[in-house]
Structure formats: structure tokens, C-alpha cells
Amino acid sequence: MNLRLLVQLVASVVTNANLKGFFTGKIYDGVLKRGCVPTLNCYSCPGALFSCPVGAAQVTLTSGGTAEPAGPVPTLRERLWNVLSGTPWFILGFMTVVGALAGRATCGWLCPFGLLQDLLHRLPTPKWRPPKAMRLLKYLCLVVLVVLMPLFWVDSFGYSEPAYCKYLCPAGTLQGGILLPLLNPDLRGVLGKLFAWKMTVLLLFLAAMVFVARPFCSWACPIGAFLAPFNRASLLRLQVEADRCVKCGACRKVCVAGLDPVTELDSGDCVRCLECARVCPLHLIHAEAPFLPAPTRTRPDGAQPGGAQPGGAQPATVSDTSAPTADSH
Amino acid sequence: MATPTPTGPATAAHPSRLPWAFLAAGLALMLGGIWLGETARILDKATQVCLQCIGIG
Ligand code: SF4
Ligand code: SF4
């Protein structure tokens, strides 16, 4: 089995290891939920052990701070405290640490929703590469649905809601929205138009995953949008020796993000899966970081740069482009 | 093996101190968030079913 697939599977299971929740329909309420994962994993999934950074950030923003006003008009000190305590510093810091270490590598290696997209995209159907401009949509999702609406879109009672979770997030629908009502008759009774909308969004994304490489990551994930700039400013770095490239196209065929690695490696849309490095017959794509040992830096399957494969096998030749678990575009 | 020759914008070098600065800033923000009680509030919310997440409202 491909090492990355194994890591993705293990990460998905560990993130959702509250197995008894899948039978009882109750979500985990232990101390681990104080922390979050660097991936999209709904904390209302019966199996989820940790919080979702997107949900947690919105909840902090909607809370508007923790100061209890002493009088009818909040004092300056109270207002200042509310701004301070109503900003998701912990989540921002956590995601910044993740970005500084590895950029979007968590998308390529750890995210359960990324795994789902990779698996569905393996189905043998014609593939489509949508216009690149659509990738900008994820930044709009981050700014409007995750930040601005929870902050400013308040109802007549002065309350706001986590708009991204409510109107868009298909991971919430898949992990919590389907399972919890299935396991709890009380919840089934109150499903309405909003649920129908969220199911439609989920089904549209699931269908798109078959034909388009990682559509959700490219167009709609706020985590991907937040981590994207860190691909240019993280300790982990990917490099391609473009001047030695023979344009065999092997890397483009397997790129899980639908990119051309020769020109777009480590761009904001690269999820650093290293599938391109795995299949490059000349081993021209490398990963480097201070925390990676030099001899195994460059190949996810453990082969050495430009040299022998594990077990002493010779590297693939230029014409050998069939090895990968490729999906064709 | 020859040293990889980074070419094009996709492989432009970044100042090597930048990731370390982000790392330090991120850790400081995390500590600030814990001090302000953010993780306790996350726990409060995350231990109840989020009705918005599951599409109830
Ligand atoms: S961009 Fe994709 S892989 Fe990354 S957190 Fe979002 S859903 Fe997961
Ligand atoms: S460019 Fe390479 S590392 Fe980046 S997403 Fe595509 S295959 Fe993965």
C-alpha cells in the first residue's frame, strides 16, 4: 500500500476514534476537544475526538467576548476585553504553527475529507480541469463565511451564527448531519429545509470529486485557504529541478490537486502530497526541511534522490509512467 | 547527486527566518488564547451537538 494512503487512513481513524459514538449516537465530550486538528473534521461527528478549527474559530467569533457588562453601556475596558477574548487567538496560533512547519502538507497527508476526495477521484471516469480562477473561491469562503458573517451578521437579538458550518460545510453534513439523525430519532423529527440544502451541497461536492481533483480543497475549504500562503513560508519546502525536466507528464497525471507540478509545485493549491515526487522517473522533485533526515528527504516511498529504490531496485526509467496509483486527467 | 536547481516562481526561495518567526508568533498566539480562556470555550461548544453543522439550524 502507498505510504501516504496508509498515513491518511491512520490519521482519519485516530481523529475519529470515539468508536462507541457510532453506536450510541452521542458525541465525545472529553478533554481532548479543547484542542483541534489541523484538518477539516466535524466536531459533531460521533467519532470525533478533537475540535474542528473552522468550527472553533467561528464559535469564538460569534461569542463576542467574555466580559459581563456592569451597566447598560459597556465600558471601554469591557469592550477592549471583548475584542481580545472574542478573537480566536488559539486557533490562529495553532494553524500558524502548522503552516510554519509544513504548509498544506496536512491536507495531503492527514485530512479525512482530503482522503475521501482522493478515493472518489480514483473512479475511472473522464476528468475535468476547471478554470484556475475558481480556486480563489476558497479565500472568499474564509473571509465571508468564517470571519465576516459570524462577526457582523447578527439577528434581532444580537446573536450571530457559524455561517460556514450552517450554510456550506459538507464535512459537517457527512459526518454529523447524516449519522446523528440516523442514530437519534429526536433529531430526525426536526430536519427541514436547511438540512435539504446542506445535503444538496454535499451531494454536489461528492459528484464533483469524481470528475475534478480535490474540488472542495480547491474551491471551498477555509483551512486550505489559510494554509495556502504558508507553502511559500514554511520549514518544509518542495523543489523541482525544472531545467532537467523531460516533460514526460507523469507528475501532472497523478497530481491530486490537478496541478502541473513542474510550474505549480508548492503553489498555494499544492497539498504537498508528494505523489509527483513518487512518480517522477528522474527524481527531480524534492522535499526539504530541517526536521527531515537528509537521506530520506526526497521520496515518500523511502527511495533516495536520484538513486536506488528501497530494497536495492533501480529507479524507474523515463518511459515508465504507469507505476503510480494514477488517475488520468 | 547534484543540488536541486530551483527554477521559476514555484520554487522561489524564501528568507529562511520567516518560518521560524511564524512558528514563534503562532506559539505566542496559542498561549494567549489559552490564557484568555478560549480552549475552555471551545470545549464547551464542541461537547454539544452543533445544530448548524448537522443542518438543523
Ligand atoms: S483543504 Fe482539503 S485537505 Fe485541506 S483541510 Fe480542507 S478539506 Fe482537508
Ligand atoms: S504538485 Fe505534487 S506535491 Fe503538490 S499536490 Fe500536486 S502531486 Fe501533490
CSV table of C-alpha atoms and ligand atoms in Angstrom, one decimal:
chain,number,residue,atom,x,y,z
A,1,MET,CA,0.0,0.0,0.0
A,2,ASN,CA,1.1,3.5,-0.8
A,3,LEU,CA,2.6,5.1,2.3
A,4,ARG,CA,0.5,8.3,2.0
A,5,LEU,CA,-2.7,6.3,1.8
A,6,LEU,CA,-1.7,4.4,4.9
A,7,VAL,CA,-1.0,7.7,6.8
A,8,GLN,CA,-4.3,9.2,5.6
A,9,LEU,CA,-6.2,6.2,6.8
A,10,VAL,CA,-4.5,6.1,10.2
A,11,ALA,CA,-5.0,9.8,10.7
A,12,SER,CA,-8.7,9.6,9.8
A,13,VAL,CA,-9.2,6.7,12.2
A,14,VAL,CA,-7.2,8.4,15.0
A,15,THR,CA,-9.2,11.6,14.5
A,16,ASN,CA,-12.4,9.8,14.7
A,17,ALA,CA,-11.6,7.1,17.3
A,18,ASN,CA,-14.6,7.6,19.6
A,19,LEU,CA,-16.0,4.3,18.2
A,20,LYS,CA,-18.7,4.0,20.7
A,21,GLY,CA,-20.2,7.2,19.4
A,22,PHE,CA,-21.0,5.4,16.2
A,23,PHE,CA,-23.3,3.1,18.1
A,24,THR,CA,-24.8,5.3,20.8
A,25,GLY,CA,-25.2,8.5,18.6
A,26,LYS,CA,-23.5,10.5,21.4
A,27,ILE,CA,-20.6,12.8,20.6
A,28,TYR,CA,-17.3,12.6,22.6
A,29,ASP,CA,-17.2,15.2,25.4
A,30,GLY,CA,-13.8,14.7,26.9
A,31,VAL,CA,-10.9,17.0,27.4
A,32,LEU,CA,-9.3,16.3,24.0
A,33,LYS,CA,-11.9,18.5,22.5
A,34,ARG,CA,-10.1,21.5,24.0
A,35,GLY,CA,-7.6,21.1,21.1
A,36,CYS,CA,-8.2,20.9,17.4
A,37,VAL,CA,-6.9,19.0,14.4
A,38,PRO,CA,-5.2,20.8,11.6
A,39,THR,CA,-7.8,19.4,9.2
A,40,LEU,CA,-11.4,19.6,8.4
A,41,ASN,CA,-13.1,17.1,10.7
A,42,CYS,CA,-16.5,18.0,12.1
A,43,TYR,CA,-16.7,18.0,15.9
A,44,SER,CA,-20.3,16.9,15.8
A,45,CYS,CA,-19.2,13.6,14.2
A,46,PRO,CA,-20.0,10.9,16.8
A,47,GLY,CA,-16.4,9.6,16.4
A,48,ALA,CA,-14.6,13.0,16.6
A,49,LEU,CA,-12.0,13.2,19.4
A,50,PHE,CA,-10.9,16.7,18.7
A,51,SER,CA,-12.4,20.0,17.6
A,52,CYS,CA,-12.5,21.4,14.1
A,53,PRO,CA,-10.5,24.6,13.7
A,54,VAL,CA,-13.1,26.1,11.4
A,55,GLY,CA,-16.0,25.5,13.7
A,56,ALA,CA,-14.0,26.5,16.8
A,57,ALA,CA,-12.9,29.8,15.2
A,58,GLN,CA,-16.4,30.7,14.3
A,59,VAL,CA,-17.7,29.9,17.7
A,60,THR,CA,-15.1,32.2,19.3
A,61,LEU,CA,-16.0,35.0,16.9
A,62,THR,CA,-19.8,34.6,17.5
A,63,SER,CA,-19.3,34.6,21.2
A,64,GLY,CA,-18.3,38.3,21.0
A,65,GLY,CA,-16.1,38.0,24.1
A,66,THR,CA,-16.5,37.1,27.7
A,67,ALA,CA,-16.9,40.4,29.5
A,68,GLU,CA,-20.1,40.7,31.6
A,69,PRO,CA,-21.1,44.4,31.3
A,70,ALA,CA,-21.6,46.0,34.7
A,71,GLY,CA,-24.0,48.6,33.3
A,72,PRO,CA,-26.3,49.1,30.3
A,73,VAL,CA,-23.5,50.6,28.3
A,74,PRO,CA,-20.2,48.6,28.2
A,75,THR,CA,-17.2,50.5,29.4
A,76,LEU,CA,-14.1,50.9,27.2
A,77,ARG,CA,-12.3,48.3,29.3
A,78,GLU,CA,-15.1,45.8,28.8
A,79,ARG,CA,-15.2,46.5,25.1
A,80,LEU,CA,-11.5,46.0,24.7
A,81,TRP,CA,-11.7,42.8,26.7
A,82,ASN,CA,-14.5,41.5,24.4
A,83,VAL,CA,-12.4,42.2,21.3
A,84,LEU,CA,-9.5,40.4,22.9
A,85,SER,CA,-11.4,37.4,24.2
A,86,GLY,CA,-13.7,37.2,21.1
A,87,THR,CA,-10.8,36.6,18.7
A,88,PRO,CA,-9.7,33.0,18.1
A,89,TRP,CA,-6.1,33.5,19.1
A,90,PHE,CA,-5.5,29.9,20.0
A,91,ILE,CA,-6.9,28.6,16.6
A,92,LEU,CA,-5.0,31.3,14.7
A,93,GLY,CA,-1.8,30.4,16.6
A,94,PHE,CA,-2.3,26.7,16.1
A,95,MET,CA,-2.9,26.9,12.4
A,96,THR,CA,0.1,29.3,12.1
A,97,VAL,CA,2.3,26.8,13.8
A,98,VAL,CA,1.1,24.1,11.5
A,99,GLY,CA,1.6,26.3,8.4
A,100,ALA,CA,5.1,27.4,9.5
A,101,LEU,CA,6.1,23.8,9.9
A,102,ALA,CA,4.6,22.1,6.9
A,103,GLY,CA,2.3,24.4,4.9
A,104,ARG,CA,-0.5,22.4,3.4
A,105,ALA,CA,1.1,19.0,4.0
A,106,THR,CA,-1.6,18.2,6.5
A,107,CYS,CA,-4.1,18.5,3.6
A,108,GLY,CA,-2.2,16.0,1.6
A,109,TRP,CA,-1.4,13.5,4.3
A,110,LEU,CA,-3.8,13.8,7.3
A,111,CYS,CA,-7.2,15.2,6.3
A,112,PRO,CA,-10.1,12.7,6.3
A,113,PHE,CA,-12.0,14.9,3.8
A,114,GLY,CA,-9.0,15.1,1.6
A,115,LEU,CA,-8.8,11.3,1.7
A,116,LEU,CA,-12.4,11.0,0.7
A,117,GLN,CA,-11.7,13.2,-2.3
A,118,ASP,CA,-8.6,11.3,-3.4
A,119,LEU,CA,-10.5,8.0,-3.2
A,120,LEU,CA,-13.6,9.2,-5.2
A,121,HIS,CA,-11.3,10.7,-7.8
A,122,ARG,CA,-9.8,7.3,-8.5
A,123,LEU,CA,-13.0,6.1,-10.0
A,124,PRO,CA,-12.3,5.6,-13.7
A,125,THR,CA,-14.3,8.4,-15.4
A,126,PRO,CA,-13.3,11.3,-17.6
A,127,LYS,CA,-11.6,14.0,-15.6
A,128,TRP,CA,-12.1,17.8,-15.9
A,129,ARG,CA,-9.7,20.6,-15.0
A,130,PRO,CA,-11.9,23.6,-14.1
A,131,PRO,CA,-10.7,27.2,-14.7
A,132,LYS,CA,-8.0,28.2,-12.2
A,133,ALA,CA,-9.9,31.3,-11.2
A,134,MET,CA,-12.3,29.1,-9.3
A,135,ARG,CA,-9.6,28.3,-6.8
A,136,LEU,CA,-10.0,31.9,-5.5
A,137,LEU,CA,-13.4,31.0,-4.1
A,138,LYS,CA,-11.9,29.3,-1.1
A,139,TYR,CA,-10.5,32.7,0.1
A,140,LEU,CA,-13.9,34.2,-0.3
A,141,CYS,CA,-15.3,31.4,1.9
A,142,LEU,CA,-12.7,32.1,4.5
A,143,VAL,CA,-13.3,35.8,4.7
A,144,VAL,CA,-17.0,36.0,4.2
A,145,LEU,CA,-18.4,32.8,5.8
A,146,VAL,CA,-15.9,32.1,8.5
A,147,VAL,CA,-14.9,35.7,9.6
A,148,LEU,CA,-17.3,38.4,8.4
A,149,MET,CA,-20.7,36.7,8.8
A,150,PRO,CA,-20.1,35.3,12.3
A,151,LEU,CA,-18.8,38.7,13.3
A,152,PHE,CA,-21.4,41.1,11.8
A,153,TRP,CA,-24.4,39.2,10.6
A,154,VAL,CA,-26.5,39.4,13.8
A,155,ASP,CA,-30.2,38.7,14.3
A,156,SER,CA,-32.6,40.9,16.1
A,157,PHE,CA,-31.5,39.5,19.5
A,158,GLY,CA,-27.9,40.4,18.7
A,159,TYR,CA,-26.8,36.8,18.1
A,160,SER,CA,-24.7,35.6,15.1
A,161,GLU,CA,-24.1,32.1,13.9
A,162,PRO,CA,-21.2,30.0,12.4
A,163,ALA,CA,-22.2,30.7,8.8
A,164,TYR,CA,-19.7,28.4,7.2
A,165,CYS,CA,-20.9,25.4,9.3
A,166,LYS,CA,-24.6,26.3,8.8
A,167,TYR,CA,-24.7,27.0,5.1
A,168,LEU,CA,-21.8,25.2,3.4
A,169,CYS,CA,-19.6,22.7,5.2
A,170,PRO,CA,-20.2,19.3,3.6
A,171,ALA,CA,-18.0,17.6,6.2
A,172,GLY,CA,-20.4,18.5,8.9
A,173,THR,CA,-23.3,17.1,6.9
A,174,LEU,CA,-21.5,13.9,6.0
A,175,GLN,CA,-20.0,13.3,9.5
A,176,GLY,CA,-22.7,14.7,11.8
A,177,GLY,CA,-25.7,15.5,9.7
A,178,ILE,CA,-26.3,12.0,8.4
A,179,LEU,CA,-25.1,9.9,11.3
A,180,LEU,CA,-26.6,11.8,14.2
A,181,PRO,CA,-30.2,11.9,12.9
A,182,LEU,CA,-29.8,8.2,11.9
A,183,LEU,CA,-28.9,7.3,15.4
A,184,ASN,CA,-31.3,9.8,17.2
A,185,PRO,CA,-35.0,9.7,16.4
A,186,ASP,CA,-35.5,13.1,18.1
A,187,LEU,CA,-33.1,14.8,15.7
A,188,ARG,CA,-34.8,13.1,12.7
A,189,GLY,CA,-38.0,14.8,13.6
A,190,VAL,CA,-36.6,18.3,13.3
A,191,LEU,CA,-34.9,18.1,9.9
A,192,GLY,CA,-36.1,20.7,7.5
A,193,LYS,CA,-35.2,23.0,4.6
A,194,LEU,CA,-31.7,23.7,5.9
A,195,PHE,CA,-30.9,20.0,6.1
A,196,ALA,CA,-32.1,19.6,2.5
A,197,TRP,CA,-29.9,22.5,1.4
A,198,LYS,CA,-26.9,21.0,3.1
A,199,MET,CA,-27.5,17.6,1.7
A,200,THR,CA,-27.7,19.2,-1.8
A,201,VAL,CA,-24.3,20.9,-1.2
A,202,LEU,CA,-22.8,17.6,0.0
A,203,LEU,CA,-24.1,15.6,-3.0
A,204,LEU,CA,-22.9,18.2,-5.4
A,205,PHE,CA,-19.4,18.1,-3.9
A,206,LEU,CA,-19.4,14.3,-3.8
A,207,ALA,CA,-20.3,14.2,-7.5
A,208,ALA,CA,-17.6,16.8,-8.3
A,209,MET,CA,-15.0,14.8,-6.5
A,210,VAL,CA,-15.3,12.0,-9.1
A,211,PHE,CA,-14.6,14.3,-12.0
A,212,VAL,CA,-12.4,17.1,-10.6
A,213,ALA,CA,-9.2,16.8,-8.5
A,214,ARG,CA,-10.0,17.8,-4.9
A,215,PRO,CA,-12.8,20.3,-5.7
A,216,PHE,CA,-13.6,21.0,-2.1
A,217,CYS,CA,-10.0,21.8,-1.2
A,218,SER,CA,-9.6,23.9,-4.3
A,219,TRP,CA,-12.8,25.9,-4.1
A,220,ALA,CA,-14.3,25.9,-0.6
A,221,CYS,CA,-12.1,24.9,2.3
A,222,PRO,CA,-11.1,27.7,4.7
A,223,ILE,CA,-8.3,25.6,6.1
A,224,GLY,CA,-6.8,25.2,2.7
A,225,ALA,CA,-7.2,29.0,2.1
A,226,PHE,CA,-5.5,29.8,5.5
A,227,LEU,CA,-2.6,27.4,4.9
A,228,ALA,CA,-2.0,28.2,1.2
A,229,PRO,CA,0.3,31.2,1.7
A,230,PHE,CA,2.4,29.1,4.1
A,231,ASN,CA,3.5,26.9,1.3
A,232,ARG,CA,6.0,29.7,0.5
A,233,ALA,CA,7.0,30.4,4.1
A,234,SER,CA,7.2,27.0,5.9
A,235,LEU,CA,10.2,25.0,7.1
A,236,LEU,CA,9.1,22.2,4.7
A,237,ARG,CA,9.9,23.1,1.1
A,238,LEU,CA,9.4,21.3,-2.2
A,239,GLN,CA,11.6,21.9,-5.1
A,240,VAL,CA,11.6,20.8,-8.7
A,241,GLU,CA,14.6,20.7,-11.0
A,242,ALA,CA,12.6,22.2,-13.8
A,243,ASP,CA,15.7,22.7,-16.1
A,244,ARG,CA,16.2,18.9,-16.1
A,245,CYS,CA,12.5,18.0,-16.7
A,246,VAL,CA,11.9,15.9,-19.8
A,247,LYS,CA,8.2,16.8,-20.0
A,248,CYS,CA,7.0,13.2,-19.7
A,249,GLY,CA,3.9,14.4,-17.9
A,250,ALA,CA,3.9,11.7,-15.2
A,251,CYS,CA,3.7,14.2,-12.4
A,252,ARG,CA,0.8,16.1,-14.0
A,253,LYS,CA,-1.2,12.8,-14.4
A,254,VAL,CA,-1.0,11.9,-10.7
A,255,CYS,CA,-1.3,15.3,-9.0
A,256,VAL,CA,-4.1,15.0,-6.6
A,257,ALA,CA,-4.7,18.8,-6.7
A,258,GLY,CA,-5.0,18.9,-10.5
A,259,LEU,CA,-1.8,21.0,-10.9
A,260,ASP,CA,1.1,20.9,-13.2
A,261,PRO,CA,3.9,20.2,-10.7
A,262,VAL,CA,6.7,21.5,-13.0
A,263,THR,CA,5.3,25.0,-12.7
A,264,GLU,CA,2.9,24.9,-9.8
A,265,LEU,CA,4.7,22.7,-7.2
A,266,ASP,CA,4.4,24.4,-3.8
A,267,SER,CA,1.9,27.0,-5.1
A,268,GLY,CA,-1.0,27.7,-2.7
A,269,ASP,CA,-3.0,24.9,-4.2
A,270,CYS,CA,-0.4,22.2,-3.8
A,271,VAL,CA,-1.3,19.9,-0.9
A,272,ARG,CA,2.2,18.6,-0.7
A,273,CYS,CA,1.2,15.0,-1.1
A,274,LEU,CA,4.4,14.2,-3.0
A,275,GLU,CA,2.7,11.9,-5.4
A,276,CYS,CA,4.6,13.8,-8.1
A,277,ALA,CA,7.9,13.1,-6.4
A,278,ARG,CA,6.9,9.4,-6.2
A,279,VAL,CA,6.4,9.0,-9.9
A,280,CYS,CA,9.0,11.3,-11.4
A,281,PRO,CA,11.2,8.9,-13.3
A,282,LEU,CA,14.2,11.2,-12.9
A,283,HIS,CA,13.5,12.0,-9.3
A,284,LEU,CA,13.6,15.8,-9.9
A,285,ILE,CA,11.1,16.7,-7.2
A,286,HIS,CA,12.4,17.0,-3.7
A,287,ALA,CA,11.1,17.8,-0.2
A,288,GLU,CA,13.5,19.5,2.2
A,289,ALA,CA,13.1,20.5,5.9
A,290,PRO,CA,15.4,20.8,8.9
A,291,PHE,CA,13.4,18.1,10.6
A,292,LEU,CA,13.7,15.6,7.8
A,293,PRO,CA,16.8,13.4,7.7
A,294,ALA,CA,18.8,14.1,4.5
A,295,PRO,CA,18.9,10.6,3.0
A,296,THR,CA,15.2,10.1,3.0
A,297,ARG,CA,14.2,13.6,2.3
A,298,THR,CA,13.1,13.4,-1.2
A,299,ARG,CA,10.9,10.4,-1.7
A,300,PRO,CA,7.7,9.4,0.1
A,301,ASP,CA,8.4,5.8,-0.6
A,302,GLY,CA,11.8,6.0,1.0
A,303,ALA,CA,13.9,5.9,-2.1
A,304,GLN,CA,17.0,8.1,-2.3
A,305,PRO,CA,17.2,11.1,-4.5
A,306,GLY,CA,18.2,10.1,-8.0
A,307,GLY,CA,19.4,6.7,-6.7
A,308,ALA,CA,18.3,3.3,-5.6
A,309,GLN,CA,14.8,2.3,-4.5
A,310,PRO,CA,14.3,0.7,-1.1
A,311,GLY,CA,15.5,-2.9,-1.4
A,312,GLY,CA,18.1,-2.0,-4.0
A,313,ALA,CA,15.8,-1.7,-7.0
A,314,GLN,CA,16.8,0.7,-9.8
A,315,PRO,CA,14.9,3.9,-10.3
A,316,ALA,CA,12.2,3.9,-12.9
A,317,THR,CA,13.1,4.9,-16.5
A,318,VAL,CA,11.6,7.9,-18.3
A,319,SER,CA,9.2,5.8,-20.2
A,320,ASP,CA,7.9,4.1,-17.1
A,321,THR,CA,5.0,6.3,-16.2
A,322,SER,CA,2.5,3.6,-15.3
A,323,ALA,CA,3.6,2.8,-11.8
A,324,PRO,CA,1.6,5.3,-9.8
A,325,THR,CA,-1.9,4.9,-8.4
A,326,ALA,CA,-2.7,7.4,-11.1
A,327,ASP,CA,-5.9,9.0,-12.1
A,328,SER,CA,-5.9,10.3,-15.6
A,329,HIS,CA,-7.0,13.8,-16.4
B,1,MET,CA,23.6,13.9,-6.6
B,2,ALA,CA,23.6,17.5,-7.9
B,3,THR,CA,22.0,20.1,-5.7
B,4,PRO,CA,18.4,20.8,-7.0
B,5,THR,CA,18.3,23.9,-9.1
B,6,PRO,CA,15.2,25.8,-8.1
B,7,THR,CA,13.6,27.5,-11.1
B,8,GLY,CA,10.5,29.6,-11.7
B,9,PRO,CA,8.2,31.1,-9.2
B,10,ALA,CA,7.0,27.8,-7.9
B,11,THR,CA,10.4,27.2,-6.4
B,12,ALA,CA,11.4,30.7,-5.3
B,13,ALA,CA,13.5,30.7,-2.2
B,14,HIS,CA,12.0,32.3,0.9
B,15,PRO,CA,14.0,34.0,3.6
B,16,SER,CA,14.9,31.2,6.0
B,17,ARG,CA,14.0,33.1,9.1
B,18,LEU,CA,10.4,33.6,8.1
B,19,PRO,CA,9.1,30.2,9.1
B,20,TRP,CA,10.8,30.5,12.5
B,21,ALA,CA,9.2,33.9,13.0
B,22,PHE,CA,5.8,32.4,12.2
B,23,LEU,CA,6.4,29.5,14.5
B,24,ALA,CA,7.3,31.8,17.4
B,25,ALA,CA,4.3,34.0,16.7
B,26,GLY,CA,2.0,31.0,16.4
B,27,LEU,CA,3.1,29.6,19.7
B,28,ALA,CA,2.7,33.0,21.4
B,29,LEU,CA,-0.9,33.3,20.0
B,30,MET,CA,-1.7,29.8,21.2
B,31,LEU,CA,-0.6,30.7,24.7
B,32,GLY,CA,-2.5,34.0,24.6
B,33,GLY,CA,-5.7,32.1,23.5
B,34,ILE,CA,-5.3,29.6,26.4
B,35,TRP,CA,-4.8,32.5,28.9
B,36,LEU,CA,-8.0,34.2,27.6
B,37,GLY,CA,-10.0,31.0,28.2
B,38,GLU,CA,-10.5,30.2,24.5
B,39,THR,CA,-9.9,26.5,24.8
B,40,ALA,CA,-12.4,26.2,27.6
B,41,ARG,CA,-15.0,27.8,25.4
B,42,ILE,CA,-14.1,25.6,22.5
B,43,LEU,CA,-14.6,22.6,24.8
B,44,ASP,CA,-18.0,23.9,25.9
B,45,LYS,CA,-19.2,24.2,22.4
B,46,ALA,CA,-17.6,21.1,21.0
B,47,THR,CA,-19.1,18.8,23.6
B,48,GLN,CA,-22.6,19.7,22.5
B,49,VAL,CA,-24.0,18.7,19.1
B,50,CYS,CA,-23.6,21.7,16.8
B,51,LEU,CA,-27.0,22.1,15.2
B,52,GLN,CA,-25.6,24.3,12.4
B,53,CYS,CA,-23.1,21.7,11.5
B,54,ILE,CA,-25.7,19.0,11.1
B,55,GLY,CA,-28.1,21.2,9.2
B,56,ILE,CA,-30.8,21.7,11.8
B,57,GLY,CA,-30.2,25.4,12.4
C,1,SF4,S1,-8.2,21.9,2.0
C,1,SF4,FE1,-8.9,19.8,1.8
C,1,SF4,S2,-7.4,18.5,2.7
C,1,SF4,FE2,-7.0,20.6,3.5
C,1,SF4,S3,-8.2,20.8,5.4
C,1,SF4,FE3,-9.6,21.4,3.7
C,1,SF4,S4,-10.7,19.6,3.1
C,1,SF4,FE4,-8.9,18.9,4.3
C,2,SF4,S1,2.2,19.3,-7.1
C,2,SF4,FE1,3.0,17.3,-6.3
C,2,SF4,S2,3.0,17.6,-4.1
C,2,SF4,FE2,1.7,19.3,-4.9
C,2,SF4,S3,-0.4,18.5,-4.9
C,2,SF4,FE3,0.4,18.0,-6.9
C,2,SF4,S4,1.3,15.9,-6.8
C,2,SF4,FE4,1.0,16.7,-4.7
